[in-house]
PDB file of C-alpha atoms in Angstrom:
ATOM      1  CA  MET A 264      20.237  -1.640   6.384  1.00  0.00           C
ATOM      2  CA  LYS A 265      20.457  -3.255   3.015  1.00  0.00           C
ATOM      3  CA  GLN A 266      18.413  -2.753  -0.097  1.00  0.00           C
ATOM      4  CA  ALA A 267      16.384  -5.444  -1.782  1.00  0.00           C
ATOM      5  CA  THR A 268      15.158  -5.032  -5.308  1.00  0.00           C
ATOM      6  CA  GLY A 269      11.804  -5.321  -6.966  1.00  0.00           C
ATOM      7  CA  ARG A 270      11.400  -6.435 -10.551  1.00  0.00           C
ATOM      8  CA  THR A 271      11.455  -3.924 -13.364  1.00  0.00           C
ATOM      9  CA  ASN A 272       9.954  -6.250 -15.981  1.00  0.00           C
ATOM     10  CA  LEU A 273       6.991  -7.637 -14.073  1.00  0.00           C
ATOM     11  CA  ARG A 274       5.318 -10.748 -15.388  1.00  0.00           C
ATOM     12  CA  THR A 275       1.732 -11.554 -14.568  1.00  0.00           C
ATOM     13  CA  ALA A 276       1.696 -13.431 -11.239  1.00  0.00           C
ATOM     14  CA  ALA A 277      -1.200 -15.687 -10.351  1.00  0.00           C
ATOM     15  CA  ASN A 278       0.123 -16.247  -6.835  1.00  0.00           C
ATOM     16  CA  LYS A 279      -0.186 -13.655  -4.124  1.00  0.00           C
ATOM     17  CA  VAL A 280       1.397 -13.592  -0.673  1.00  0.00           C
ATOM     18  CA  SER A 281       0.356 -10.997   1.863  1.00  0.00           C
ATOM     19  CA  ILE A 282       2.805  -9.889   4.530  1.00  0.00           C
ATOM     20  CA  GLN A 283       0.968  -8.029   7.249  1.00  0.00           C
ATOM     21  CA  LEU A 284       3.357  -5.885   9.266  1.00  0.00           C
ATOM     22  CA  ALA A 285       1.813  -4.836  12.537  1.00  0.00           C
ATOM     23  CA  LEU A 286       3.518  -2.119  14.566  1.00  0.00           C
ATOM     24  CA  ASP A 287       4.820  -4.734  17.030  1.00  0.00           C
ATOM     25  CA  GLY A 288       5.429  -7.686  14.715  1.00  0.00           C
ATOM     26  CA  HIS A 289       4.335  -9.420  11.544  1.00  0.00           C
ATOM     27  CA  SER A 290       2.328 -12.280  10.204  1.00  0.00           C
ATOM     28  CA  PHE A 291       1.851 -13.955   6.872  1.00  0.00           C
ATOM     29  CA  SER A 292      -1.272 -14.756   4.897  1.00  0.00           C
ATOM     30  CA  ILE A 293      -0.588 -16.951   1.873  1.00  0.00           C
ATOM     31  CA  VAL A 294      -3.099 -17.217  -0.960  1.00  0.00           C
ATOM     32  CA  GLY A 295      -2.568 -20.090  -3.401  1.00  0.00           C
ATOM     33  CA  SER A 296      -1.509 -23.702  -3.153  1.00  0.00           C
ATOM     34  CA  ARG A 297       1.973 -24.694  -2.005  1.00  0.00           C
ATOM     35  CA  ALA A 298       2.618 -26.206  -5.445  1.00  0.00           C
ATOM     36  CA  ALA A 299       1.616 -22.992  -7.143  1.00  0.00           C
ATOM     37  CA  LEU A 300       4.144 -21.055  -5.067  1.00  0.00           C
ATOM     38  CA  SER A 301       6.967 -22.841  -6.843  1.00  0.00           C
ATOM     39  CA  GLU A 302       6.351 -20.615  -9.869  1.00  0.00           C
ATOM     40  CA  ALA A 303       9.150 -18.327 -10.975  1.00  0.00           C
ATOM     41  CA  LEU A 304       7.428 -15.185  -9.651  1.00  0.00           C
ATOM     42  CA  VAL A 305       5.372 -14.651  -6.467  1.00  0.00           C
ATOM     43  CA  SER A 306       3.575 -11.392  -5.825  1.00  0.00           C
ATOM     44  CA  VAL A 307       4.094 -10.128  -2.259  1.00  0.00           C
ATOM     45  CA  GLU A 308       1.738  -7.438  -0.971  1.00  0.00           C
ATOM     46  CA  ILE A 309       3.364  -5.580   1.897  1.00  0.00           C
ATOM     47  CA  LEU A 310       0.994  -3.885   4.324  1.00  0.00           C
ATOM     48  CA  THR A 311       2.819  -1.133   6.195  1.00  0.00           C
ATOM     49  CA  PRO A 312       2.428   2.638   6.609  1.00  0.00           C
ATOM     50  CA  ARG A 313       6.168   2.959   5.885  1.00  0.00           C
ATOM     51  CA  THR A 314       5.407   3.256   2.166  1.00  0.00           C
ATOM     52  CA  MET A 315       5.855   6.011  -0.387  1.00  0.00           C
ATOM     53  CA  LEU A 316       5.275   6.402  -4.102  1.00  0.00           C
ATOM     54  CA  VAL A 317       7.902   7.839  -6.446  1.00  0.00           C
ATOM     55  CA  PRO A 318       7.584   8.808 -10.124  1.00  0.00           C
ATOM     56  CA  GLU A 319       9.405   6.190 -12.192  1.00  0.00           C
ATOM     57  CA  GLU A 320      11.558   8.829 -13.940  1.00  0.00           C
ATOM     58  CA  LEU A 321      12.876  10.037 -10.554  1.00  0.00           C
ATOM     59  CA  PHE A 322      13.520   6.602  -9.071  1.00  0.00           C
ATOM     60  CA  ASP A 323      17.081   5.472  -8.501  1.00  0.00           C
ATOM     61  CA  PRO A 324      17.503   2.383  -6.277  1.00  0.00           C
ATOM     62  CA  SER A 325      20.729   3.824  -4.853  1.00  0.00           C
ATOM     63  CA  HIS A 326      18.796   6.874  -3.557  1.00  0.00           C
ATOM     64  CA  ALA A 327      15.841   4.954  -2.102  1.00  0.00           C
ATOM     65  CA  GLY A 328      17.007   5.530   1.486  1.00  0.00           C
ATOM     66  CA  THR A 329      17.305   9.275   0.919  1.00  0.00           C
ATOM     67  CA  LEU A 330      13.837   9.482  -0.583  1.00  0.00           C
ATOM     68  CA  LEU A 331      12.280   7.597   2.343  1.00  0.00           C
ATOM     69  CA  ALA A 332      14.190   9.717   4.871  1.00  0.00           C
ATOM     70  CA  ALA A 333      12.870  12.894   3.241  1.00  0.00           C
ATOM     71  CA  ASP A 334       9.377  11.496   3.808  1.00  0.00           C
ATOM     72  CA  GLY A 335      10.098  10.690   7.437  1.00  0.00           C
ATOM     73  CA  LYS A 336      10.275   6.949   6.781  1.00  0.00           C
ATOM     74  CA  ALA A 337      13.985   6.180   6.855  1.00  0.00           C
ATOM     75  CA  PRO A 338      14.757   2.496   7.471  1.00  0.00           C
ATOM     76  CA  LEU A 339      15.371   1.580  11.084  1.00  0.00           C
ATOM     77  CA  THR A 340      18.009  -0.838  12.330  1.00  0.00           C
ATOM     78  CA  GLY A 341      17.133  -4.301  11.126  1.00  0.00           C
ATOM     79  CA  GLU A 342      15.046  -3.029   8.220  1.00  0.00           C
ATOM     80  CA  GLU A 343      15.695  -3.054   4.508  1.00  0.00           C
ATOM     81  CA  ILE A 344      14.143  -1.273   1.554  1.00  0.00           C
ATOM     82  CA  VAL A 345      12.209  -3.092  -1.087  1.00  0.00           C
ATOM     83  CA  HIS A 346      10.551  -1.555  -4.139  1.00  0.00           C
ATOM     84  CA  SER A 347       7.886  -2.507  -6.581  1.00  0.00           C
ATOM     85  CA  ALA A 348       8.122  -2.752 -10.313  1.00  0.00           C
ATOM     86  CA  PRO A 349       6.890   0.406 -12.067  1.00  0.00           C
ATOM     87  CA  VAL A 350       3.101   0.555 -12.385  1.00  0.00           C
ATOM     88  CA  GLU A 351       1.822   3.201 -14.759  1.00  0.00           C
ATOM     89  CA  GLY A 352       4.909   5.289 -14.159  1.00  0.00           C
ATOM     90  CA  ILE A 353       4.999   4.923 -10.359  1.00  0.00           C
ATOM     91  CA  VAL A 354       7.340   2.943  -8.097  1.00  0.00           C
ATOM     92  CA  ALA A 355       6.497   2.104  -4.471  1.00  0.00           C
ATOM     93  CA  LEU A 356       9.231   2.102  -1.815  1.00  0.00           C
ATOM     94  CA  MET A 357       8.650   0.182   1.426  1.00  0.00           C
ATOM     95  CA  THR A 358      10.749  -0.553   4.496  1.00  0.00           C
ATOM     96  CA  VAL A 359      10.447  -4.103   5.800  1.00  0.00           C
ATOM     97  CA  PRO A 360      12.098  -5.919   8.742  1.00  0.00           C
ATOM     98  CA  THR A 361      14.813  -8.140   7.320  1.00  0.00           C
ATOM     99  CA  GLN A 362      13.664 -10.899   9.652  1.00  0.00           C
ATOM    100  CA  ALA A 363      10.182 -10.764   8.132  1.00  0.00           C
ATOM    101  CA  LEU A 364      11.526 -11.380   4.674  1.00  0.00           C
ATOM    102  CA  ARG A 365      13.752 -14.168   5.938  1.00  0.00           C
ATOM    103  CA  ARG A 366      10.793 -15.837   7.635  1.00  0.00           C
ATOM    104  CA  LEU A 367       8.736 -15.450   4.499  1.00  0.00           C
ATOM    105  CA  ARG A 368      11.365 -17.246   2.450  1.00  0.00           C
ATOM    106  CA  GLU A 369      11.438 -20.064   5.007  1.00  0.00           C
ATOM    107  CA  ARG A 370       7.647 -20.271   5.000  1.00  0.00           C
ATOM    108  CA  LEU A 371       7.431 -20.415   1.220  1.00  0.00           C
ATOM    109  CA  GLU A 372      10.137 -23.062   0.964  1.00  0.00           C
ATOM    110  CA  THR A 373      10.870 -21.926  -2.574  1.00  0.00           C
ATOM    111  CA  ASP A 374      13.429 -19.887  -4.445  1.00  0.00           C
ATOM    112  CA  ALA A 375      10.707 -18.193  -6.463  1.00  0.00           C
ATOM    113  CA  GLU A 376      11.339 -14.533  -7.272  1.00  0.00           C
ATOM    114  CA  LEU A 377       9.421 -12.080  -5.089  1.00  0.00           C
ATOM    115  CA  ALA A 378       7.663  -9.115  -6.710  1.00  0.00           C
ATOM    116  CA  TYR A 379       6.673  -6.518  -4.115  1.00  0.00           C
ATOM    117  CA  THR A 380       3.539  -4.405  -4.255  1.00  0.00           C
ATOM    118  CA  THR A 381       1.231  -2.297  -2.063  1.00  0.00           C
ATOM    119  CA  PRO A 382      -2.480  -1.396  -2.060  1.00  0.00           C
ATOM    120  CA  LEU A 383      -1.411   2.076  -3.200  1.00  0.00           C
ATOM    121  CA  LEU A 384      -0.590   0.517  -6.591  1.00  0.00           C
ATOM    122  CA  ALA A 385      -3.963  -1.176  -7.099  1.00  0.00           C
ATOM    123  CA  PRO A 386      -5.415  -0.296 -10.537  1.00  0.00           C
ATOM    124  CA  ALA A 387      -7.419   2.923 -10.551  1.00  0.00           C
ATOM    125  CA  HIS A 388      -8.489   5.114 -13.421  1.00  0.00           C
ATOM    126  CA  PRO A 389     -11.167   7.490 -12.073  1.00  0.00           C
ATOM    127  CA  ASP A 390     -12.531   9.915 -14.619  1.00  0.00           C
ATOM    128  CA  LYS A 391     -13.810  12.356 -11.999  1.00  0.00           C
ATOM    129  CA  PRO A 392     -12.530  13.693  -8.640  1.00  0.00           C
ATOM    130  CA  THR A 393     -12.328  10.556  -6.471  1.00  0.00           C
ATOM    131  CA  VAL A 394     -11.001   9.506  -3.117  1.00  0.00           C
ATOM    132  CA  LEU A 395      -9.965   5.848  -2.879  1.00  0.00           C
ATOM    133  CA  LEU A 396      -9.899   4.325   0.617  1.00  0.00           C
ATOM    134  CA  HIS A 397      -8.655   0.838   1.461  1.00  0.00           C
ATOM    135  CA  ARG A 398      -8.441  -0.375   5.054  1.00  0.00           C
ATOM    136  CA  ALA A 399      -6.329  -3.411   5.897  1.00  0.00           C
ATOM    137  CA  ALA A 400      -4.352  -4.724   8.889  1.00  0.00           C
ATOM    138  CA  GLY A 401      -5.051  -1.568  10.899  1.00  0.00           C
ATOM    139  CA  TYR A 402      -3.821   0.772   8.143  1.00  0.00           C
ATOM    140  CA  LEU A 403      -5.745   3.145   5.886  1.00  0.00           C
ATOM    141  CA  TYR A 404      -4.543   3.554   2.318  1.00  0.00           C
ATOM    142  CA  ILE A 405      -5.628   6.848   0.790  1.00  0.00           C
ATOM    143  CA  ARG A 406      -5.371   7.985  -2.821  1.00  0.00           C
ATOM    144  CA  ILE A 407      -6.938  11.187  -4.139  1.00  0.00           C
ATOM    145  CA  TYR A 408      -7.400  11.737  -7.865  1.00  0.00           C
ATOM    146  CA  ASN A 409      -8.431  14.932  -9.642  1.00  0.00           C
ATOM    147  CA  GLY A 410      -7.022  15.114 -13.154  1.00  0.00           C
ATOM    148  CA  GLY A 411      -4.265  12.796 -11.926  1.00  0.00           C
ATOM    149  CA  LEU A 412      -2.958  11.483  -8.617  1.00  0.00           C
ATOM    150  CA  ARG A 413      -2.876  14.301  -6.030  1.00  0.00           C
ATOM    151  CA  LEU A 414      -2.164  12.434  -2.804  1.00  0.00           C
ATOM    152  CA  ALA A 415      -1.167   8.915  -1.785  1.00  0.00           C
ATOM    153  CA  GLU A 416      -0.603   7.892   1.839  1.00  0.00           C
ATOM    154  CA  ALA A 417      -0.563   4.791   3.969  1.00  0.00           C
ATOM    155  CA  LEU A 418      -1.415   5.638   7.569  1.00  0.00           C
ATOM    156  CA  PRO A 419      -1.831   3.641  10.802  1.00  0.00           C
ATOM    157  CA  MET A 420      -5.550   3.832  11.563  1.00  0.00           C
ATOM    158  CA  PRO A 421      -6.275   1.467  14.481  1.00  0.00           C
ATOM    159  CA  THR A 422      -9.639   3.027  15.427  1.00  0.00           C
ATOM    160  CA  ASP A 423     -12.657   4.590  13.753  1.00  0.00           C
ATOM    161  CA  ALA A 424     -11.855   7.852  15.580  1.00  0.00           C
ATOM    162  CA  ASP A 425      -8.499   7.954  13.810  1.00  0.00           C
ATOM    163  CA  ILE A 426     -10.204   7.615  10.437  1.00  0.00           C
ATOM    164  CA  ARG A 427     -12.678  10.389  11.247  1.00  0.00           C
ATOM    165  CA  TYR A 428      -9.803  12.656  12.287  1.00  0.00           C
ATOM    166  CA  VAL A 429      -7.929  12.057   9.026  1.00  0.00           C
ATOM    167  CA  LEU A 430     -11.041  12.702   6.962  1.00  0.00           C
ATOM    168  CA  GLU A 431     -11.563  15.981   8.830  1.00  0.00           C
ATOM    169  CA  TRP A 432      -7.977  16.943   7.970  1.00  0.00           C
ATOM    170  CA  LEU A 433      -8.465  15.980   4.324  1.00  0.00           C
ATOM    171  CA  GLU A 434     -11.548  18.227   4.180  1.00  0.00           C
ATOM    172  CA  THR A 435      -9.304  21.203   4.970  1.00  0.00           C
ATOM    173  CA  GLU A 436      -7.250  20.423   1.839  1.00  0.00           C
ATOM    174  CA  PHE A 437      -9.806  18.939  -0.559  1.00  0.00           C
ATOM    175  CA  PRO A 438     -13.551  19.692  -1.046  1.00  0.00           C
ATOM    176  CA  LEU A 439     -14.633  16.131  -0.314  1.00  0.00           C
ATOM    177  CA  LYS A 440     -18.312  16.905  -0.946  1.00  0.00           C
ATOM    178  CA  GLN A 441     -17.312  17.386  -4.606  1.00  0.00           C
ATOM    179  CA  TYR A 442     -15.536  13.996  -4.688  1.00  0.00           C
ATOM    180  CA  ALA A 443     -16.752  10.495  -5.213  1.00  0.00           C
ATOM    181  CA  ALA A 444     -15.475   7.822  -2.810  1.00  0.00           C
ATOM    182  CA  GLN A 445     -14.359   4.376  -3.877  1.00  0.00           C
ATOM    183  CA  LEU A 446     -14.002   1.966  -0.949  1.00  0.00           C
ATOM    184  CA  THR A 447     -12.183  -1.316  -1.394  1.00  0.00           C
ATOM    185  CA  GLY A 448     -11.165  -4.302   0.746  1.00  0.00           C
ATOM    186  CA  LYS A 449     -12.974  -6.522   3.228  1.00  0.00           C
ATOM    187  CA  GLU A 450     -13.890  -3.544   5.416  1.00  0.00           C
ATOM    188  CA  ASN A 451     -15.463  -1.440   2.675  1.00  0.00           C
ATOM    189  CA  ARG A 452     -19.029  -1.612   4.058  1.00  0.00           C
ATOM    190  CA  ARG A 453     -17.814  -0.570   7.494  1.00  0.00           C
ATOM    191  CA  LEU A 454     -15.967   2.334   5.934  1.00  0.00           C
ATOM    192  CA  GLU A 455     -19.099   3.313   4.035  1.00  0.00           C
ATOM    193  CA  LYS A 456     -21.076   3.647   7.270  1.00  0.00           C
ATOM    194  CA  LEU A 457     -18.226   5.572   8.886  1.00  0.00           C
ATOM    195  CA  VAL A 458     -17.352   8.131   6.186  1.00  0.00           C
ATOM    196  CA  GLY A 459     -19.936   7.819   3.421  1.00  0.00           C
ATOM    197  CA  ASN A 460     -21.765  11.067   4.311  1.00  0.00           C
ATOM    198  CA  ARG A 461     -18.635  13.125   3.657  1.00  0.00           C
ATOM    199  CA  PHE A 462     -18.618  12.501  -0.111  1.00  0.00           C
ATOM    200  CA  LYS A 463     -20.725  13.327  -3.127  1.00  0.00           C
ATOM    201  CA  SER A 464     -21.211   9.630  -3.848  1.00  0.00           C
ATOM    202  CA  VAL A 465     -19.887   6.288  -2.535  1.00  0.00           C
ATOM    203  CA  ARG A 466     -19.112   2.994  -4.255  1.00  0.00           C
ATOM    204  CA  CYS A 467     -17.971  -0.157  -2.546  1.00  0.00           C
ATOM    205  CA  GLU A 468     -15.876  -2.708  -4.429  1.00  0.00           C
TER     206      GLU A 468
END
């Protein structure tokens, strides 16, 4: 296991590369022209449930493995840890197969700097109790806000039944009928039909 770094002084990146990490492999989805990917910084969105958020003031790259292990997400053999730049005081840690990053570099054919991110860091500033749900690549990204961020998880959700089960569990911890729901991603309308009746209001973006 080795540790890869994110960038602490993140510049605006117009190019975005999505690495989709399935439980049994990985694939790449590249957005942007090949010429554009020669820029000095390329944003890489990593889709994996092996993700956790850490307050910036508590983050130390040398302790990243310990933090992930405490969350039950310690790197496995052949994996390395990458981290995001701080976003509004939060750093994301993610474990990624080393081979996936090697293949990505080969695919990009560029020495551009990679800046790692996750859907859990997507901009969000709800001014009322809100549950944010984003479904992508068989994973469900959940953030709950109520006077600040209360919960952030990335979970494998291969079926609709899995999503219903997780929402039932969340209802034991949070009064969802008092929360608004904000659904994002390509599957937002499907999510609305599946879980919309559990919330005070629903908005798709």
